[in-house]
Amino acid sequence: MPYLLTFAVLFLAALLVRLAMPFEFPIPWNDETVFIAPAHTMSSDGTFFVDALNAGRVVMWMPPGYTLLLAGVFKVVGYSFDIARWVSTVCWLVGVLLGLLLVRQLAFPHRYLLCALAATLLAFLSPYVLVNSNIARMEAFYSALFLASLLALLRGLPGIGLALVLASTVVHFNAVYMLLPYGVLLGWLILTRQSLILRASELAALVLAAAVLAAYALMIAGNLNGFLEDMAFQFKLKRSMGEPMSGPLGWLKVGLALCFAVAQLVYLRRFGAEVVLSLYGTAFMALALHGQSMWYFFSLVLGAWLLLLSALSMLAHAQHSWLRRCSVLLACGFAGVLVLQGYAKREPFTPLWPRAELLQRPFLPQAEIERIRQWAGSLPPGTRVSFGYTGIEPFFFAELHTAGVIWSAGRHNVHEVLPLRKDHYRVVCDSALYPKGVLKFDLDIPPLRQGLDTGCRIEARDALETEK
C-alpha cells in the first residue's frame, strides 16, 4: 500500500502539470525545437535533415536516440507538440516506477521504508525533477535508463546494467558519468581477485548495446565533418559556462561523495547495495556539476536521494552503535542536501518556478495559436517562414509540412546567427511568462520582445517584396 500511495501522488502530480500547465511549466523552449524538428522530419520524410537548423547538413551535436523515440511515436500516433511532451511524461513515470522498485529491492524494515518513500516523494516532486515530465528534452528518457541500469546492478546483473549505460550513450553523452560504478566494480574485482561470471542474458544485452553503438558510429562516420564541427561548438560552449566540475567546490563535493562510497566498500568488504547507491549518487552529482545547465539541476536532486537511500540502508542494517550513530548523522545530512537541492530556487531556473499563476493563464491563448496555424496552412508551397528560433515552432510543424511551407529559424544555423536567412515572413510571439533573461537572445528579432501578452505578429520580410 505505501508504494501504491507514493506512485499515486507522483502520478497525479505529473498529470496535473501535463493537463493544467501543458505549456506553462515550463514555457516552450528552443531546445525542444531542436529535438522535435528532426523527429518530425524523420517520421514524415525519413530524414534527420532540417533546413532551419542547418541548410547544409544534418545537425550532429546530440545523439539520435531521443529523436528516434519521438519519431517512432509520431509515426504511430501522429504529430503534435502535446504528444512530444506526453512522451516525456511517460518516461518520467517509468522513472518513478523504477525508483519505487529500487526502494523495494533494498528491503527496508517498515519505519525505514517510510523514510525511503518520503525521500522518493521529495526527490521526484522537486520542480527541478518534475519539470522533466513536461518538456520535450531527453532527461526523463535517459534518467529512466540510468535508474534501470542501477536496478539491474542491484539485482546482480552487472552485464545488463552496463549494457543499459552503454546504449544510453546514444540518447545523451551524459551516460559517461554512469560508467563510474562499473569502473569501481572492475577495480574491486581485480583487487580482491574475484571472478565475474555473466549470464547469457547479460552477454546478449552487451552485444545488443555494442550493435547500437556501432550503428551510431556509422552515422558519425557518414557525417564526420559535421560531427566534429558541432562537438567543437559544444565543448567551446561548455568551457564558456565555467570551470570543469563547477570549480574546486564542485570537485570537493564529488570527492566527498566518492570517499563515502569507498569507505562503505572498505568497511563492508563487498560491492553491496549501499556502495552501488553511493556510486550512482556520485555520478548523478558529477553530471550536474560538470554539465552546468539549469536542465541538469534535477541530477543533483537524484544524487542526493540515492546517497540518502544508501545512508538509510547502512542505518537499517547496522550492527554496531557507533555505525548507527554515524549513519543517522549521514542520513540527516543527505536529507538536508536533498531538500536544499530540490527546493531552493536557483537562477536561471527561478522564473520558471511553478506557481498558482500558471494554473490560471495560458502561455499563449489557444485562439492565437489556431490563428497562426490557419495562416501558415494557407501559404503557397515554398514560402519561407521564420519564428525567430523562440521555441514556439513545434506548435506549427504539421501545418507547415502539409502546406509545403519551409520553416526557417532566421539565423544561419543553430550555432551561428549571421548571415541571417532571407525569409518571406517572420512570426514573433510574446508572452508575459517569458523570463526576461531569455529575451536578450532575440538576436534576429528587431525590435526585441518585451515579455508582454501581445500575442503573435506576422511580419512580411524583404525577400517577399523583392519577389513581387
PDB file of C-alpha atoms in Angstrom, residues 66-256:
ATOM      1  CA  TYR A  66      15.685  10.546 -28.224  1.00  0.00           C
ATOM      2  CA  THR A  67      14.872  11.880 -31.690  1.00  0.00           C
ATOM      3  CA  LEU A  68      14.235   8.324 -32.899  1.00  0.00           C
ATOM      4  CA  LEU A  69      11.948   7.688 -29.925  1.00  0.00           C
ATOM      5  CA  LEU A  70       9.895  10.782 -30.771  1.00  0.00           C
ATOM      6  CA  ALA A  71       9.871   9.911 -34.470  1.00  0.00           C
ATOM      7  CA  GLY A  72       8.552   6.430 -33.710  1.00  0.00           C
ATOM      8  CA  VAL A  73       5.772   7.839 -31.548  1.00  0.00           C
ATOM      9  CA  PHE A  74       4.857  10.441 -34.189  1.00  0.00           C
ATOM     10  CA  LYS A  75       4.751   7.714 -36.843  1.00  0.00           C
ATOM     11  CA  VAL A  76       2.310   5.655 -34.781  1.00  0.00           C
ATOM     12  CA  VAL A  77       0.002   8.255 -33.210  1.00  0.00           C
ATOM     13  CA  GLY A  78       0.606  11.360 -35.334  1.00  0.00           C
ATOM     14  CA  TYR A  79       2.366  14.622 -34.622  1.00  0.00           C
ATOM     15  CA  SER A  80       1.665  17.394 -32.149  1.00  0.00           C
ATOM     16  CA  PHE A  81       3.640  19.423 -29.614  1.00  0.00           C
ATOM     17  CA  ASP A  82       1.392  17.911 -26.939  1.00  0.00           C
ATOM     18  CA  ILE A  83       2.387  14.382 -27.916  1.00  0.00           C
ATOM     19  CA  ALA A  84       6.084  15.291 -27.777  1.00  0.00           C
ATOM     20  CA  ARG A  85       5.646  16.412 -24.179  1.00  0.00           C
ATOM     21  CA  TRP A  86       3.488  13.379 -23.333  1.00  0.00           C
ATOM     22  CA  VAL A  87       6.434  11.157 -24.302  1.00  0.00           C
ATOM     23  CA  SER A  88       8.463  12.788 -21.521  1.00  0.00           C
ATOM     24  CA  THR A  89       5.564  12.332 -19.101  1.00  0.00           C
ATOM     25  CA  VAL A  90       5.505   8.595 -19.797  1.00  0.00           C
ATOM     26  CA  CYS A  91       9.311   8.331 -19.499  1.00  0.00           C
ATOM     27  CA  TRP A  92       9.189  10.246 -16.207  1.00  0.00           C
ATOM     28  CA  LEU A  93       6.537   7.901 -14.816  1.00  0.00           C
ATOM     29  CA  VAL A  94       8.651   4.910 -15.870  1.00  0.00           C
ATOM     30  CA  GLY A  95      11.498   6.511 -13.914  1.00  0.00           C
ATOM     31  CA  VAL A  96       9.190   6.824 -10.887  1.00  0.00           C
ATOM     32  CA  LEU A  97       8.266   3.138 -11.131  1.00  0.00           C
ATOM     33  CA  LEU A  98      11.933   2.188 -11.349  1.00  0.00           C
ATOM     34  CA  GLY A  99      12.672   4.371  -8.322  1.00  0.00           C
ATOM     35  CA  LEU A 100       9.982   2.574  -6.324  1.00  0.00           C
ATOM     36  CA  LEU A 101      11.262  -0.815  -7.462  1.00  0.00           C
ATOM     37  CA  LEU A 102      14.686   0.321  -6.327  1.00  0.00           C
ATOM     38  CA  VAL A 103      13.362   1.126  -2.843  1.00  0.00           C
ATOM     39  CA  ARG A 104      11.596  -2.233  -2.728  1.00  0.00           C
ATOM     40  CA  GLN A 105      14.795  -4.015  -3.765  1.00  0.00           C
ATOM     41  CA  LEU A 106      16.534  -2.574  -0.705  1.00  0.00           C
ATOM     42  CA  ALA A 107      14.059  -4.404   1.590  1.00  0.00           C
ATOM     43  CA  PHE A 108      13.878  -1.735   4.288  1.00  0.00           C
ATOM     44  CA  PRO A 109      12.229  -2.522   7.637  1.00  0.00           C
ATOM     45  CA  HIS A 110       8.888  -0.688   7.952  1.00  0.00           C
ATOM     46  CA  ARG A 111       9.994   2.553   9.621  1.00  0.00           C
ATOM     47  CA  TYR A 112      12.977   2.925   7.303  1.00  0.00           C
ATOM     48  CA  LEU A 113      10.741   2.118   4.343  1.00  0.00           C
ATOM     49  CA  LEU A 114       8.518   5.087   5.202  1.00  0.00           C
ATOM     50  CA  CYS A 115      11.600   7.320   5.332  1.00  0.00           C
ATOM     51  CA  ALA A 116      12.798   5.991   1.969  1.00  0.00           C
ATOM     52  CA  LEU A 117       9.402   6.568   0.344  1.00  0.00           C
ATOM     53  CA  ALA A 118       9.198  10.063   1.835  1.00  0.00           C
ATOM     54  CA  ALA A 119      12.639  10.779   0.349  1.00  0.00           C
ATOM     55  CA  THR A 120      11.422   9.460  -3.016  1.00  0.00           C
ATOM     56  CA  LEU A 121       8.429  11.788  -2.898  1.00  0.00           C
ATOM     57  CA  LEU A 122      10.658  14.746  -2.039  1.00  0.00           C
ATOM     58  CA  ALA A 123      13.033  13.909  -4.873  1.00  0.00           C
ATOM     59  CA  PHE A 124      10.502  13.428  -7.662  1.00  0.00           C
ATOM     60  CA  LEU A 125       8.243  16.297  -6.577  1.00  0.00           C
ATOM     61  CA  SER A 126      11.144  18.738  -6.742  1.00  0.00           C
ATOM     62  CA  PRO A 127      10.415  21.262  -9.526  1.00  0.00           C
ATOM     63  CA  TYR A 128      13.848  20.503 -10.974  1.00  0.00           C
ATOM     64  CA  VAL A 129      12.855  16.835 -11.399  1.00  0.00           C
ATOM     65  CA  LEU A 130       9.145  17.302 -12.075  1.00  0.00           C
ATOM     66  CA  VAL A 131       9.853  19.655 -14.982  1.00  0.00           C
ATOM     67  CA  ASN A 132      11.350  16.699 -16.860  1.00  0.00           C
ATOM     68  CA  SER A 133       7.853  15.211 -17.075  1.00  0.00           C
ATOM     69  CA  ASN A 134       6.637  18.082 -19.260  1.00  0.00           C
ATOM     70  CA  ILE A 135       9.409  19.156 -21.597  1.00  0.00           C
ATOM     71  CA  ALA A 136      10.449  17.630 -24.908  1.00  0.00           C
ATOM     72  CA  ARG A 137      14.021  17.004 -23.844  1.00  0.00           C
ATOM     73  CA  MET A 138      15.710  13.679 -23.180  1.00  0.00           C
ATOM     74  CA  GLU A 139      16.339  13.985 -19.412  1.00  0.00           C
ATOM     75  CA  ALA A 140      13.311  11.882 -18.441  1.00  0.00           C
ATOM     76  CA  PHE A 141      14.296   9.232 -21.004  1.00  0.00           C
ATOM     77  CA  TYR A 142      17.930   8.808 -20.028  1.00  0.00           C
ATOM     78  CA  SER A 143      17.187   9.134 -16.301  1.00  0.00           C
ATOM     79  CA  ALA A 144      14.870   6.131 -16.618  1.00  0.00           C
ATOM     80  CA  LEU A 145      17.627   4.231 -18.441  1.00  0.00           C
ATOM     81  CA  PHE A 146      20.136   5.122 -15.715  1.00  0.00           C
ATOM     82  CA  LEU A 147      17.766   4.005 -12.956  1.00  0.00           C
ATOM     83  CA  ALA A 148      17.108   0.778 -14.874  1.00  0.00           C
ATOM     84  CA  SER A 149      20.854   0.142 -15.036  1.00  0.00           C
ATOM     85  CA  LEU A 150      21.137   0.829 -11.295  1.00  0.00           C
ATOM     86  CA  LEU A 151      18.330  -1.631 -10.556  1.00  0.00           C
ATOM     87  CA  ALA A 152      19.979  -4.279 -12.749  1.00  0.00           C
ATOM     88  CA  LEU A 153      23.274  -3.876 -10.885  1.00  0.00           C
ATOM     89  CA  LEU A 154      21.492  -4.165  -7.534  1.00  0.00           C
ATOM     90  CA  ARG A 155      19.855  -7.385  -8.726  1.00  0.00           C
ATOM     91  CA  GLY A 156      23.225  -8.927  -9.540  1.00  0.00           C
ATOM     92  CA  LEU A 157      23.079  -8.320 -13.292  1.00  0.00           C
ATOM     93  CA  PRO A 158      26.073  -6.046 -13.951  1.00  0.00           C
ATOM     94  CA  GLY A 159      26.192  -7.024 -17.626  1.00  0.00           C
ATOM     95  CA  ILE A 160      22.664  -5.726 -18.214  1.00  0.00           C
ATOM     96  CA  GLY A 161      23.369  -2.634 -16.116  1.00  0.00           C
ATOM     97  CA  LEU A 162      26.474  -1.825 -18.151  1.00  0.00           C
ATOM     98  CA  ALA A 163      24.647  -2.556 -21.418  1.00  0.00           C
ATOM     99  CA  LEU A 164      21.936  -0.042 -20.488  1.00  0.00           C
ATOM    100  CA  VAL A 165      24.560   2.607 -19.722  1.00  0.00           C
ATOM    101  CA  LEU A 166      26.397   1.969 -22.987  1.00  0.00           C
ATOM    102  CA  ALA A 167      23.190   2.019 -25.027  1.00  0.00           C
ATOM    103  CA  SER A 168      22.033   5.233 -23.333  1.00  0.00           C
ATOM    104  CA  THR A 169      25.102   6.949 -24.799  1.00  0.00           C
ATOM    105  CA  VAL A 170      23.042   7.082 -27.986  1.00  0.00           C
ATOM    106  CA  VAL A 171      20.453   9.112 -26.059  1.00  0.00           C
ATOM    107  CA  HIS A 172      22.867  11.522 -24.352  1.00  0.00           C
ATOM    108  CA  PHE A 173      26.597  11.719 -23.747  1.00  0.00           C
ATOM    109  CA  ASN A 174      25.831  12.168 -20.027  1.00  0.00           C
ATOM    110  CA  ALA A 175      25.856   8.375 -19.883  1.00  0.00           C
ATOM    111  CA  VAL A 176      29.620   8.586 -19.457  1.00  0.00           C
ATOM    112  CA  TYR A 177      29.167   9.553 -15.796  1.00  0.00           C
ATOM    113  CA  MET A 178      27.291   6.322 -15.104  1.00  0.00           C
ATOM    114  CA  LEU A 179      30.377   4.299 -16.026  1.00  0.00           C
ATOM    115  CA  LEU A 180      31.798   5.187 -12.580  1.00  0.00           C
ATOM    116  CA  PRO A 181      30.092   2.306 -10.684  1.00  0.00           C
ATOM    117  CA  TYR A 182      31.248  -0.217 -13.265  1.00  0.00           C
ATOM    118  CA  GLY A 183      34.809   1.110 -13.203  1.00  0.00           C
ATOM    119  CA  VAL A 184      34.906   0.774  -9.405  1.00  0.00           C
ATOM    120  CA  LEU A 185      33.363  -2.708  -9.651  1.00  0.00           C
ATOM    121  CA  LEU A 186      36.046  -3.788 -12.102  1.00  0.00           C
ATOM    122  CA  GLY A 187      38.780  -2.357  -9.854  1.00  0.00           C
ATOM    123  CA  TRP A 188      37.294  -4.133  -6.832  1.00  0.00           C
ATOM    124  CA  LEU A 189      37.183  -7.475  -8.632  1.00  0.00           C
ATOM    125  CA  ILE A 190      40.811  -7.117  -9.690  1.00  0.00           C
ATOM    126  CA  LEU A 191      41.918  -6.016  -6.207  1.00  0.00           C
ATOM    127  CA  THR A 192      40.128  -8.877  -4.464  1.00  0.00           C
ATOM    128  CA  ARG A 193      40.969 -11.392  -7.196  1.00  0.00           C
ATOM    129  CA  GLN A 194      37.346 -12.293  -7.730  1.00  0.00           C
ATOM    130  CA  SER A 195      35.909 -13.570 -10.974  1.00  0.00           C
ATOM    131  CA  LEU A 196      32.803 -12.253 -12.679  1.00  0.00           C
ATOM    132  CA  ILE A 197      30.527 -14.699 -14.432  1.00  0.00           C
ATOM    133  CA  LEU A 198      27.953 -13.166 -16.750  1.00  0.00           C
ATOM    134  CA  ARG A 199      24.702 -14.891 -17.659  1.00  0.00           C
ATOM    135  CA  ALA A 200      23.674 -15.464 -21.223  1.00  0.00           C
ATOM    136  CA  SER A 201      21.101 -12.655 -20.945  1.00  0.00           C
ATOM    137  CA  GLU A 202      23.823 -10.247 -19.824  1.00  0.00           C
ATOM    138  CA  LEU A 203      26.098 -11.182 -22.707  1.00  0.00           C
ATOM    139  CA  ALA A 204      23.207 -10.763 -25.129  1.00  0.00           C
ATOM    140  CA  ALA A 205      22.466  -7.316 -23.676  1.00  0.00           C
ATOM    141  CA  LEU A 206      26.108  -6.284 -24.082  1.00  0.00           C
ATOM    142  CA  VAL A 207      26.151  -7.492 -27.690  1.00  0.00           C
ATOM    143  CA  LEU A 208      22.958  -5.526 -28.384  1.00  0.00           C
ATOM    144  CA  ALA A 209      24.456  -2.414 -26.772  1.00  0.00           C
ATOM    145  CA  ALA A 210      27.576  -2.827 -28.911  1.00  0.00           C
ATOM    146  CA  ALA A 211      25.377  -3.034 -32.008  1.00  0.00           C
ATOM    147  CA  VAL A 212      23.588   0.189 -31.007  1.00  0.00           C
ATOM    148  CA  LEU A 213      26.918   1.961 -30.526  1.00  0.00           C
ATOM    149  CA  ALA A 214      28.191   0.600 -33.835  1.00  0.00           C
ATOM    150  CA  ALA A 215      25.129   1.972 -35.626  1.00  0.00           C
ATOM    151  CA  TYR A 216      25.759   5.385 -34.086  1.00  0.00           C
ATOM    152  CA  ALA A 217      29.429   5.166 -35.084  1.00  0.00           C
ATOM    153  CA  LEU A 218      28.366   4.546 -38.682  1.00  0.00           C
ATOM    154  CA  MET A 219      26.092   7.586 -38.536  1.00  0.00           C
ATOM    155  CA  ILE A 220      29.018   9.676 -37.256  1.00  0.00           C
ATOM    156  CA  ALA A 221      31.296   8.310 -39.977  1.00  0.00           C
ATOM    157  CA  GLY A 222      28.788   9.373 -42.600  1.00  0.00           C
ATOM    158  CA  ASN A 223      28.614  12.902 -41.163  1.00  0.00           C
ATOM    159  CA  LEU A 224      32.113  13.198 -39.697  1.00  0.00           C
ATOM    160  CA  ASN A 225      32.843  16.835 -40.560  1.00  0.00           C
ATOM    161  CA  GLY A 226      29.500  17.953 -39.169  1.00  0.00           C
ATOM    162  CA  PHE A 227      30.028  15.893 -36.018  1.00  0.00           C
ATOM    163  CA  LEU A 228      33.472  17.392 -35.394  1.00  0.00           C
ATOM    164  CA  GLU A 229      32.180  20.906 -36.042  1.00  0.00           C
ATOM    165  CA  ASP A 230      29.210  20.503 -33.710  1.00  0.00           C
ATOM    166  CA  MET A 231      31.300  18.859 -30.972  1.00  0.00           C
ATOM    167  CA  ALA A 232      33.826  21.695 -31.164  1.00  0.00           C
ATOM    168  CA  PHE A 233      30.970  24.140 -30.660  1.00  0.00           C
ATOM    169  CA  GLN A 234      29.583  22.135 -27.728  1.00  0.00           C
ATOM    170  CA  PHE A 235      32.949  21.957 -25.959  1.00  0.00           C
ATOM    171  CA  LYS A 236      33.516  25.659 -26.531  1.00  0.00           C
ATOM    172  CA  LEU A 237      30.092  26.389 -25.066  1.00  0.00           C
ATOM    173  CA  LYS A 238      30.762  24.206 -22.016  1.00  0.00           C
ATOM    174  CA  ARG A 239      34.107  25.915 -21.399  1.00  0.00           C
ATOM    175  CA  SER A 240      32.407  29.306 -21.522  1.00  0.00           C
ATOM    176  CA  MET A 241      29.927  28.232 -18.828  1.00  0.00           C
ATOM    177  CA  GLY A 242      32.560  27.864 -16.123  1.00  0.00           C
ATOM    178  CA  GLU A 243      35.336  25.710 -14.728  1.00  0.00           C
ATOM    179  CA  PRO A 244      35.245  21.910 -15.043  1.00  0.00           C
ATOM    180  CA  MET A 245      33.033  20.340 -12.347  1.00  0.00           C
ATOM    181  CA  SER A 246      31.938  23.894 -11.392  1.00  0.00           C
ATOM    182  CA  GLY A 247      35.328  24.639  -9.838  1.00  0.00           C
ATOM    183  CA  PRO A 248      37.144  23.474  -6.681  1.00  0.00           C
ATOM    184  CA  LEU A 249      33.965  23.321  -4.584  1.00  0.00           C
ATOM    185  CA  GLY A 250      32.363  21.006  -7.117  1.00  0.00           C
ATOM    186  CA  TRP A 251      35.397  18.728  -7.125  1.00  0.00           C
ATOM    187  CA  LEU A 252      35.252  18.688  -3.325  1.00  0.00           C
ATOM    188  CA  LYS A 253      31.577  17.654  -3.324  1.00  0.00           C
ATOM    189  CA  VAL A 254      32.165  14.835  -5.797  1.00  0.00           C
ATOM    190  CA  GLY A 255      35.307  13.797  -3.949  1.00  0.00           C
ATOM    191  CA  LEU A 256      33.497  13.584  -0.610  1.00  0.00           C
TER     192      LEU A 256
END
